[in-house]
Short mmCIF file of C-alpha atoms in Angstrom, two decimals:
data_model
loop_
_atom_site.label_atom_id
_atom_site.label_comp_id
_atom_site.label_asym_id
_atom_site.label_seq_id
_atom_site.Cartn_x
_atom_site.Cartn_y
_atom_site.Cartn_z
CA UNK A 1 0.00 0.00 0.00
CA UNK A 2 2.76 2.43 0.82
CA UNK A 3 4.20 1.51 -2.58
CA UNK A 4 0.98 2.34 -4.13
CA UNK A 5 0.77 5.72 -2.89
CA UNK A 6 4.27 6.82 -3.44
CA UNK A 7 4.00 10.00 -5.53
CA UNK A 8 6.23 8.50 -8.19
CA UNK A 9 3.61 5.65 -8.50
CA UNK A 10 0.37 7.79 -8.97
CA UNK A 11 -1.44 10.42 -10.98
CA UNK A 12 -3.73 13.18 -10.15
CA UNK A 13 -7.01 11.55 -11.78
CA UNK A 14 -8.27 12.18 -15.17
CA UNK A 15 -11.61 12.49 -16.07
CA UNK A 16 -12.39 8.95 -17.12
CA UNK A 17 -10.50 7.84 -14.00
CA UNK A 18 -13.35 4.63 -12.50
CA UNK A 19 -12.27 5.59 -8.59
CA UNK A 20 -15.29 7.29 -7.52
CA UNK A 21 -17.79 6.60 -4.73
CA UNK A 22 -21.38 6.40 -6.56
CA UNK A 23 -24.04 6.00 -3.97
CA UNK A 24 -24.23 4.86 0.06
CA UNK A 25 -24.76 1.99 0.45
CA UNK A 26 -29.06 1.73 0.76
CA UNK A 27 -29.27 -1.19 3.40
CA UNK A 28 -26.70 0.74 5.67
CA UNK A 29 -28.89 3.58 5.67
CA UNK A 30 -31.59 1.32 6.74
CA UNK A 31 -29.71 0.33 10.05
CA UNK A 32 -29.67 4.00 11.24
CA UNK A 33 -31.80 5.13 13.92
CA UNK A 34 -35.03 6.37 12.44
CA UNK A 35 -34.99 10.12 11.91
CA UNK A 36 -31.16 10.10 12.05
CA UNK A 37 -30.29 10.97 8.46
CA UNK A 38 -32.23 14.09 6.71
CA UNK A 39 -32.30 14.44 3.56
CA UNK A 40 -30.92 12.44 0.96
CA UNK A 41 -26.83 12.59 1.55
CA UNK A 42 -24.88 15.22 -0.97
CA UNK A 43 -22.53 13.04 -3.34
CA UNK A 44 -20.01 15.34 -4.84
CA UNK A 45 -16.48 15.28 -6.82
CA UNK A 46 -14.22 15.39 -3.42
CA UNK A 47 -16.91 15.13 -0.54
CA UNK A 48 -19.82 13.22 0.67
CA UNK A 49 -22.25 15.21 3.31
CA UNK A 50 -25.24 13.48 4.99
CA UNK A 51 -27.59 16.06 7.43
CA UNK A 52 -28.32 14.46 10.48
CA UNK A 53 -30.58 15.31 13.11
CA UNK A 54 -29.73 18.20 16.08
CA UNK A 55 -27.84 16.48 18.77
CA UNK A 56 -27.13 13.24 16.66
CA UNK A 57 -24.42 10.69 18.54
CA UNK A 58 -21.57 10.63 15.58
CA UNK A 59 -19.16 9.28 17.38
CA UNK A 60 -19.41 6.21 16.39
CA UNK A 61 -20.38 5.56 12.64
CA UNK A 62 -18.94 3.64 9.68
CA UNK A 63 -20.84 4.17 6.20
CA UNK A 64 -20.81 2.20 3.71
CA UNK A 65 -20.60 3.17 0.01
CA UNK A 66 -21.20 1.89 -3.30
CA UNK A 67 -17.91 2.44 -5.66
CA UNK A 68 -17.41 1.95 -9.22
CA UNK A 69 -16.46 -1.76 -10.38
CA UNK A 70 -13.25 -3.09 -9.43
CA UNK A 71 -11.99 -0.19 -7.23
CA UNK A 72 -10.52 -0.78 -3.92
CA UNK A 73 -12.03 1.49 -0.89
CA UNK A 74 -9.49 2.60 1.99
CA UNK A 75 -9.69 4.58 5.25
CA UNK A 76 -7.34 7.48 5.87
CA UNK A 77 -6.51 8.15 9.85
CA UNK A 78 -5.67 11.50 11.36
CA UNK A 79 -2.13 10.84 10.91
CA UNK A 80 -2.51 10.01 7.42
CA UNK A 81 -2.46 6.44 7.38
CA UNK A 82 -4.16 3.85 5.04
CA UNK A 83 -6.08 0.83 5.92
CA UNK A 84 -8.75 -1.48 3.68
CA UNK A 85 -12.11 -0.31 4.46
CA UNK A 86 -13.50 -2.46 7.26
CA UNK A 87 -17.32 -2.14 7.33
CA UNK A 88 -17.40 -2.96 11.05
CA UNK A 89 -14.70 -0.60 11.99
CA UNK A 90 -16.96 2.01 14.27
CA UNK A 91 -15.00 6.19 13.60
CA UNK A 92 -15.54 9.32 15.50
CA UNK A 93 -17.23 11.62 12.69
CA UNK A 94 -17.20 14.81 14.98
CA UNK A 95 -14.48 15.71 12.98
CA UNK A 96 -14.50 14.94 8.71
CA UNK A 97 -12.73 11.28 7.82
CA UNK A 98 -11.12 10.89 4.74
CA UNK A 99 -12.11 7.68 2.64
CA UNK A 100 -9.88 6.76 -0.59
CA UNK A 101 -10.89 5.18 -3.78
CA UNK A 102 -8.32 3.31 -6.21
CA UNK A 103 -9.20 2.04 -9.39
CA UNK A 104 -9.15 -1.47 -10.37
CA UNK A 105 -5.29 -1.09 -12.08
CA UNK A 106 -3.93 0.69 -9.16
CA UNK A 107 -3.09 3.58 -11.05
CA UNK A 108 -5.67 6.24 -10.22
CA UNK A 109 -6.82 7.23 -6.84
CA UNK A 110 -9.78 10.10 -5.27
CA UNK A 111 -9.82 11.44 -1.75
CA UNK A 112 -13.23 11.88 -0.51
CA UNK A 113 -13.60 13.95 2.52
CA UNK A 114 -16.93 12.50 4.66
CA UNK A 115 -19.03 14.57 7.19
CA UNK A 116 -21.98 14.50 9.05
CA UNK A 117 -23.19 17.99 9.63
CA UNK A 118 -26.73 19.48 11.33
CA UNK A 119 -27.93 22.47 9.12
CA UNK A 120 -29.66 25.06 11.28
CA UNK A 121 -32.57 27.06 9.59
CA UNK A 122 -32.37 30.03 7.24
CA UNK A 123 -33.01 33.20 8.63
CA UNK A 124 -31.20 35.52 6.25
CA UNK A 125 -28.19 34.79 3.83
CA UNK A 126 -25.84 37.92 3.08
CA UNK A 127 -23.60 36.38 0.06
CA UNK A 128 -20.48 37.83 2.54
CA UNK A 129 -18.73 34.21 2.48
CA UNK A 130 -18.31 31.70 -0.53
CA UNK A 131 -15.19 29.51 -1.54
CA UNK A 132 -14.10 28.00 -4.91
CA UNK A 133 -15.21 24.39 -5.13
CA UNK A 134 -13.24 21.57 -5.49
CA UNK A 135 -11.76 21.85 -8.63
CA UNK A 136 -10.56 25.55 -7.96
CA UNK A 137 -13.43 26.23 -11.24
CA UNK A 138 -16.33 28.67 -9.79
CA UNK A 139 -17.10 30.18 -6.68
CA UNK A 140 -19.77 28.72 -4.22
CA UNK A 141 -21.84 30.02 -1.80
CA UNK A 142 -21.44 29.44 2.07
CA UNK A 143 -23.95 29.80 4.49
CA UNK A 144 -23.61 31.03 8.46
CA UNK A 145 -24.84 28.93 11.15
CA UNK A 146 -25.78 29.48 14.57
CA UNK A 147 -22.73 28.02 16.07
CA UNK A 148 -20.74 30.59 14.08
CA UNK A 149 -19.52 28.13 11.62
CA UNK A 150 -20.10 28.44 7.35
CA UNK A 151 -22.22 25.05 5.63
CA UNK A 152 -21.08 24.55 1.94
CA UNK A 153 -24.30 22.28 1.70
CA UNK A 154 -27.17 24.58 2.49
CA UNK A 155 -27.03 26.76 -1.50
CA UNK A 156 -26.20 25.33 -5.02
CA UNK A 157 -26.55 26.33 -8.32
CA UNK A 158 -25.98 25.16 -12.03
CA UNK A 159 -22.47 26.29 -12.22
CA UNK A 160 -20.87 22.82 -12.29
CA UNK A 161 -23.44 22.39 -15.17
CA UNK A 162 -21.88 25.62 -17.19
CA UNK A 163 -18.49 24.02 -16.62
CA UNK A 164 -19.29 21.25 -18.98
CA UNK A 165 -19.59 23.94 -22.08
CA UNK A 166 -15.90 25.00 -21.35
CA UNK A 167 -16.88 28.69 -21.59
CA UNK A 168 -15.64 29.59 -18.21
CA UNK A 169 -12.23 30.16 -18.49
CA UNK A 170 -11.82 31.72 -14.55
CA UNK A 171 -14.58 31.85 -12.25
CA UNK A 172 -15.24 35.44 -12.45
CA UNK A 173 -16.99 33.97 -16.12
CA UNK A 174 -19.79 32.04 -14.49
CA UNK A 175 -23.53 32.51 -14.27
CA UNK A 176 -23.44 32.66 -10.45
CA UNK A 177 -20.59 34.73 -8.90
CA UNK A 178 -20.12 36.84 -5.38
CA UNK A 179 -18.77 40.78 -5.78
CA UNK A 180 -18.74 43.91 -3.85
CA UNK A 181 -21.37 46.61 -4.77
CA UNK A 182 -23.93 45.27 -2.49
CA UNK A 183 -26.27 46.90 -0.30
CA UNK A 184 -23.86 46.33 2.53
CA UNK A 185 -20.25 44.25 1.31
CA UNK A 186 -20.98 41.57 -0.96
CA UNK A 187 -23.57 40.83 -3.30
CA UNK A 188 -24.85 37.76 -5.42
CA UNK A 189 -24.36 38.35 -8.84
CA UNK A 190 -26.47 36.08 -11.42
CA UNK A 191 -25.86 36.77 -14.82
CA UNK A 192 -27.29 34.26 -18.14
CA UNK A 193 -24.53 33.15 -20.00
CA UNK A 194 -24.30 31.37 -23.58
CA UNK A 195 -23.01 28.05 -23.57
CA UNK A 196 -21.19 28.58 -27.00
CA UNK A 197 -20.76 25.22 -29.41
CA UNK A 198 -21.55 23.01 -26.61
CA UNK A 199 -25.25 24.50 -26.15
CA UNK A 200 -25.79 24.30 -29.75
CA UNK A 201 -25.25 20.76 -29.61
CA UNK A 202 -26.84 19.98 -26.65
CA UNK A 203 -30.40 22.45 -27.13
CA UNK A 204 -28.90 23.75 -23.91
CA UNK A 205 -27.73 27.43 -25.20
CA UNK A 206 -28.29 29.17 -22.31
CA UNK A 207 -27.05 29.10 -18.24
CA UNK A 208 -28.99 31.13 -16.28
CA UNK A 209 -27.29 32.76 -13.17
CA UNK A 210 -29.19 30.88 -10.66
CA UNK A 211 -29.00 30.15 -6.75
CA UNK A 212 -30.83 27.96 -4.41
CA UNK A 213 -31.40 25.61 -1.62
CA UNK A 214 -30.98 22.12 -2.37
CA UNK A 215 -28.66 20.25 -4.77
CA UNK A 216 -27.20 20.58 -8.52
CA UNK A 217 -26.32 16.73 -9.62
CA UNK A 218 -24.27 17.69 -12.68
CA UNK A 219 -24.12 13.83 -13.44
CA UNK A 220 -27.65 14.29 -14.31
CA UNK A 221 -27.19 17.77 -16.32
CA UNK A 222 -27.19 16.68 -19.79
CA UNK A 223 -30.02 14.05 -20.24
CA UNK A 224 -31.89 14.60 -17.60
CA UNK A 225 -31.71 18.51 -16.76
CA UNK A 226 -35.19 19.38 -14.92
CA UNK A 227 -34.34 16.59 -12.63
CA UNK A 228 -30.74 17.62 -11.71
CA UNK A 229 -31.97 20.58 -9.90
CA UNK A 230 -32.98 18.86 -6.46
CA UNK A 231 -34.95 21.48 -4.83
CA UNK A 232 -35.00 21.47 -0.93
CA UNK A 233 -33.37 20.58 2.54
CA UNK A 234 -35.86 19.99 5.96
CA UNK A 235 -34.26 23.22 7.42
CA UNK A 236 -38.19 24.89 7.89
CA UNK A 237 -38.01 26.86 10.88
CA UNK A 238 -42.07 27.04 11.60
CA UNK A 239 -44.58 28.75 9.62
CA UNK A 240 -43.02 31.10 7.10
CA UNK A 241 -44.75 34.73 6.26
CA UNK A 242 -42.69 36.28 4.05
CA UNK A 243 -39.21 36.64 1.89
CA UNK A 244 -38.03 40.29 1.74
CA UNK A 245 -34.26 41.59 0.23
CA UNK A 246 -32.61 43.54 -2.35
CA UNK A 247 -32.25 43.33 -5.70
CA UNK A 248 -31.62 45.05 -9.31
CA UNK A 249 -31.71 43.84 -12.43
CA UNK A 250 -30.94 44.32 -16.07
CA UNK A 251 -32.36 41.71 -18.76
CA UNK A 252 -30.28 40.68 -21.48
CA UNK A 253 -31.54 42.35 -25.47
CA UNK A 254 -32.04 39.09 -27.32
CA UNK A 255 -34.67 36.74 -26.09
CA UNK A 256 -34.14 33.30 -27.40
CA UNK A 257 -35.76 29.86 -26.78
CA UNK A 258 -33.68 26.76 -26.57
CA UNK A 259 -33.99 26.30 -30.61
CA UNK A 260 -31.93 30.07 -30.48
CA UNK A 261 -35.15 31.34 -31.95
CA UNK A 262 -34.83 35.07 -31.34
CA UNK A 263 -38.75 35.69 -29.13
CA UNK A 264 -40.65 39.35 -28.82
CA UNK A 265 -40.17 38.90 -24.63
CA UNK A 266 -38.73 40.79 -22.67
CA UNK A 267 -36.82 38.41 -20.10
CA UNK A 268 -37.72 38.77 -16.36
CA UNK A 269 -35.89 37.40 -13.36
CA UNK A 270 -37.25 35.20 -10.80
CA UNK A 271 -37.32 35.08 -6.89
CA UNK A 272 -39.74 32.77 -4.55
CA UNK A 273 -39.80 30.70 -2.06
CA UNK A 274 -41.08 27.25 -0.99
CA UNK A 275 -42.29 25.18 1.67
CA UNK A 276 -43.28 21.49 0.76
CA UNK A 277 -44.26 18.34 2.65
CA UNK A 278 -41.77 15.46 2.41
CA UNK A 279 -41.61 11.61 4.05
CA UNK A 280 -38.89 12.22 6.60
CA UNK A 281 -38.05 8.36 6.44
CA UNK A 282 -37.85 8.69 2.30
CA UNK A 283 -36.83 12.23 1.41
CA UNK A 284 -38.02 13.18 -1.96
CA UNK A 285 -37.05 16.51 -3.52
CA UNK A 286 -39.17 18.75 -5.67
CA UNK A 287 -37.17 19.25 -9.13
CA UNK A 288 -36.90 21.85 -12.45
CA UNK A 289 -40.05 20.70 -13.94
CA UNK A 290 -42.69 20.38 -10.33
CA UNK A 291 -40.71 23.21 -7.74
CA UNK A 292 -43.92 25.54 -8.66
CA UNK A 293 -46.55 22.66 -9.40
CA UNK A 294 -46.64 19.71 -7.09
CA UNK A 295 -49.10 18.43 -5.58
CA UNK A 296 -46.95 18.70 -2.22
CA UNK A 297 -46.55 22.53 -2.27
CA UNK A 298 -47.69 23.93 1.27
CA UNK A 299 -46.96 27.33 0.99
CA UNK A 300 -45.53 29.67 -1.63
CA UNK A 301 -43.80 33.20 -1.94
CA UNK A 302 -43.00 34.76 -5.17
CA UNK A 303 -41.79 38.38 -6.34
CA UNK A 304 -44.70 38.44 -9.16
CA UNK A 305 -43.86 41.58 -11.04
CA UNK A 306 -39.89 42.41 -10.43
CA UNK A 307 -39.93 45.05 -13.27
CA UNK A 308 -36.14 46.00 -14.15
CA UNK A 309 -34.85 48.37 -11.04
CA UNK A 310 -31.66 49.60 -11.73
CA UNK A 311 -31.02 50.86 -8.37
CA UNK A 312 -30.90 48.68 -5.16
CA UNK A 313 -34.59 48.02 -4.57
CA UNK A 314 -36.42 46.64 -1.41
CA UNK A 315 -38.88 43.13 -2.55
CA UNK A 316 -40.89 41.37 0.00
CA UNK A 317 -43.37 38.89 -0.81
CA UNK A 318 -45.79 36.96 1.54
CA UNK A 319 -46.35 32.69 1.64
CA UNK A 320 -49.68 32.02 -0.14
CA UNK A 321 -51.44 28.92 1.01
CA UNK A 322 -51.34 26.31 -1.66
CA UNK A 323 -53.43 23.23 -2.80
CA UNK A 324 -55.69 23.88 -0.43
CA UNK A 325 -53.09 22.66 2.43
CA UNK A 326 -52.57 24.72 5.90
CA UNK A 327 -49.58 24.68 8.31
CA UNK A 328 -49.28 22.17 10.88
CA UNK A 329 -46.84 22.58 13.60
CA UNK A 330 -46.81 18.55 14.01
CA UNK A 331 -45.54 17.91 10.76
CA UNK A 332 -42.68 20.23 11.65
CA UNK A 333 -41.88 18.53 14.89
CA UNK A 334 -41.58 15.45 12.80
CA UNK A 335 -39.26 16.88 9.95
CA UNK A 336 -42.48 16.16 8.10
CA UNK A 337 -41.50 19.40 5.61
CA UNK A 338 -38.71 21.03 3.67
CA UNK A 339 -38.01 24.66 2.68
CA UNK A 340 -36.43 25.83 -0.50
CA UNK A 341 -35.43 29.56 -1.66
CA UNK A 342 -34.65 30.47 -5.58
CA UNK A 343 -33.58 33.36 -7.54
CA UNK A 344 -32.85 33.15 -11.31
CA UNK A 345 -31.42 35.82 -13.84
CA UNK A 346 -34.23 34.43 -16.40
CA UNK A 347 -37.69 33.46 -15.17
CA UNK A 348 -37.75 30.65 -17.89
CA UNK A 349 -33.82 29.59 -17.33
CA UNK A 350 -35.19 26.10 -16.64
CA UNK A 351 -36.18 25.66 -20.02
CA UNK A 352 -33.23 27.32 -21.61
CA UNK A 353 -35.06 30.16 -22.93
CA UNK A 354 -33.96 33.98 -22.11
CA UNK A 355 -31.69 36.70 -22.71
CA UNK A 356 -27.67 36.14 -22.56
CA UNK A 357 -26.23 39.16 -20.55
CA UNK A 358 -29.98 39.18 -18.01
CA UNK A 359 -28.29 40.13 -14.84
CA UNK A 360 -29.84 40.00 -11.23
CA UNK A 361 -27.97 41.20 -8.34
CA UNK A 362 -29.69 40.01 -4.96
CA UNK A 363 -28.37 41.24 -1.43
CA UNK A 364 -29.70 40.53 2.18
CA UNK A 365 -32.10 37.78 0.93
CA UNK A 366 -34.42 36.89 4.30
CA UNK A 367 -36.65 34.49 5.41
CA UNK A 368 -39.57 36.25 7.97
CA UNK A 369 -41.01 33.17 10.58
CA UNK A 370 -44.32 33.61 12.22
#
């Protein structure tokens, strides 16, 4: 093993490199403690992040994982230390544990960093903290928690999708960025890009600036791109009354629909807000193509008519009962609902139609709690 990982031995992985953890494994999630997991966890190039429960025991844990055929899993220790993965082998997950994949030949190899973390619930996100992502490619959003501490897991958006057209040279060239100019520090900056070639090819010519709560699976991007947008996380606080914030916005000159037909619309950005009723045993998110239709919808808040404010400009929009469904403080107890936030720099992004250059800047975006 030591021979295996000497650095003259291995290479940094390349992208067709079969070392990757692909699920967890069902039937260990099935031995948890009911109510322990929330959520479904978040697979992504480097890390693997399941929500637990407030005042979860982690201390001793050992997850299991599905990995692609032929690979090898290992366990890294705190001193840096490789072992074969021993499925019985109980670790301490207060702190992140590294878990190694090497492909079948011996020549590849993927650190995946493994934590169990307790999101606390939204009460106002300032776009003051984000970090480049793995791969050093785009900039993602963090969010503070009550213990002080910034979740990586909490906002996503469709940047790792944009990556695949290879028009983003640095990430300052993505739909979804962070700058200064805001009402106070930082700002979120969502801008609709062209996807060049590539969205030609694909009928996907367009990347909306986007952010939201939930997760992006980019492995589902290109045939499957309503459903890679996994709307959600059980974060609800109580009852919700309202989104308010700050925004401005600028829509692009050419409208276009995913054929690049050029429309007579004027493109419009989106904000809103939802609160949905989920199994918390069997966590189902709502996606691109039912986050404003489903049947599951509790509550909804949307900025109807945003207009184009070039200045900073106050929004605030109150939860609408929906499907004829009312609060109920039981559910809640029972992690019986989950909460999603959204803001897009074209209103019909999802469906790759809109204006390339449609810019929304949003600051100070809040959640109000009856």
């Amino acid at each position: 093993m030591a021979t295996l990982l000497m650095s003259s031995c291995i290479r940094e992985e390349s992208a067709n490199a079969e070392c990757d953890i692909t699920g967890v494994d069902s039937l260990w999630l099935k031995e948890l403690p009911e109510g322990f997991i929330t959520g479904n966890p978040v697979i992504k190039n480097s890390s693997i992040t399941f929500f637990i429960a407030e005042n979860s025991d982690v201390t001793a844990l050992s997850p299991r994982f599905y990995i692609t055929s032929g690979a090898r899993l290992l366990m890294k220790n705190d001193k840096g230390e490789y072992a074969s993965f021993d499925p019985s082998y109980k670790r301490n997950f207060t702190t992140p544990k590294t878990y190694t994949v090497v492909s079948e030949d011996g020549q590849w190899y993927k650190d995946y960093t493994v934590s169990f973390e307790t999101p606390t619930p939204l009460n106002i996100c300032d776009f003051e903290n984000f970090e480049l992502d793995e791969r050093g490619q785009f900039q993602c959003l963090l969010q503070s928690q009550n213990d002080g501490s910034l979740n990586a897991h909490i906002w996503d958006c469709g940047n790792s999708g944009f990556a695949l057209s290879g028009m983003g040279k640095t990430p300052e060239e993505y739909p979804t960025t962070f700058v200064d100019g805001g009402v106070k520090g930082k700002c979120a900056r969502l801008e609709t890009k062209t996807t060049g070639d590539f969205g030609k090819r694909t009928k996907m010519p367009i990347a909306p600036g986007n952010l939201f709560i939930g997760e992006f699976r980019v492995a589902q991007a290109m045939l499957f791109p309503l459903q890679a947008t996994r709307f959600g996380l059980q974060i609800a606080k109580g009852e919700p009354e309202s989104i308010t914030g700050w925004y401005k916005y600028t829509p692009g000159e050419v409208y276009t629909d995913k054929e690049l037909n050029i429309l007579e619309k004027r493109d419009s950005c989106d904000i809103y807000a939802v609160l949905f009723e989920v199994d918390p045993q069997k966590f189902v998110p709502l996606q691109g193509d039912n986050v404003m239709s489903s049947e599951r919808i509790v509550m909804l808040a949307r900025v109807e008519n945003p207009g184009e404010p070039k200045e900073w400009t106050r929004f605030e929009a109150p939860f609408l009962p929906m499907n004829g469904k009312t609060f109920d403080p039981e559910r809640l107890k029972n992690k019986g609902y989950a909460f999603t936030m959204v803001a897009s720099s074209s209103r019909g992004g999802a469906f790759f139609q809109g204006a390339v250059g449609s810019t929304l800047y949003l600051d100070d975006y809040e959640i109000i709690w009856k």
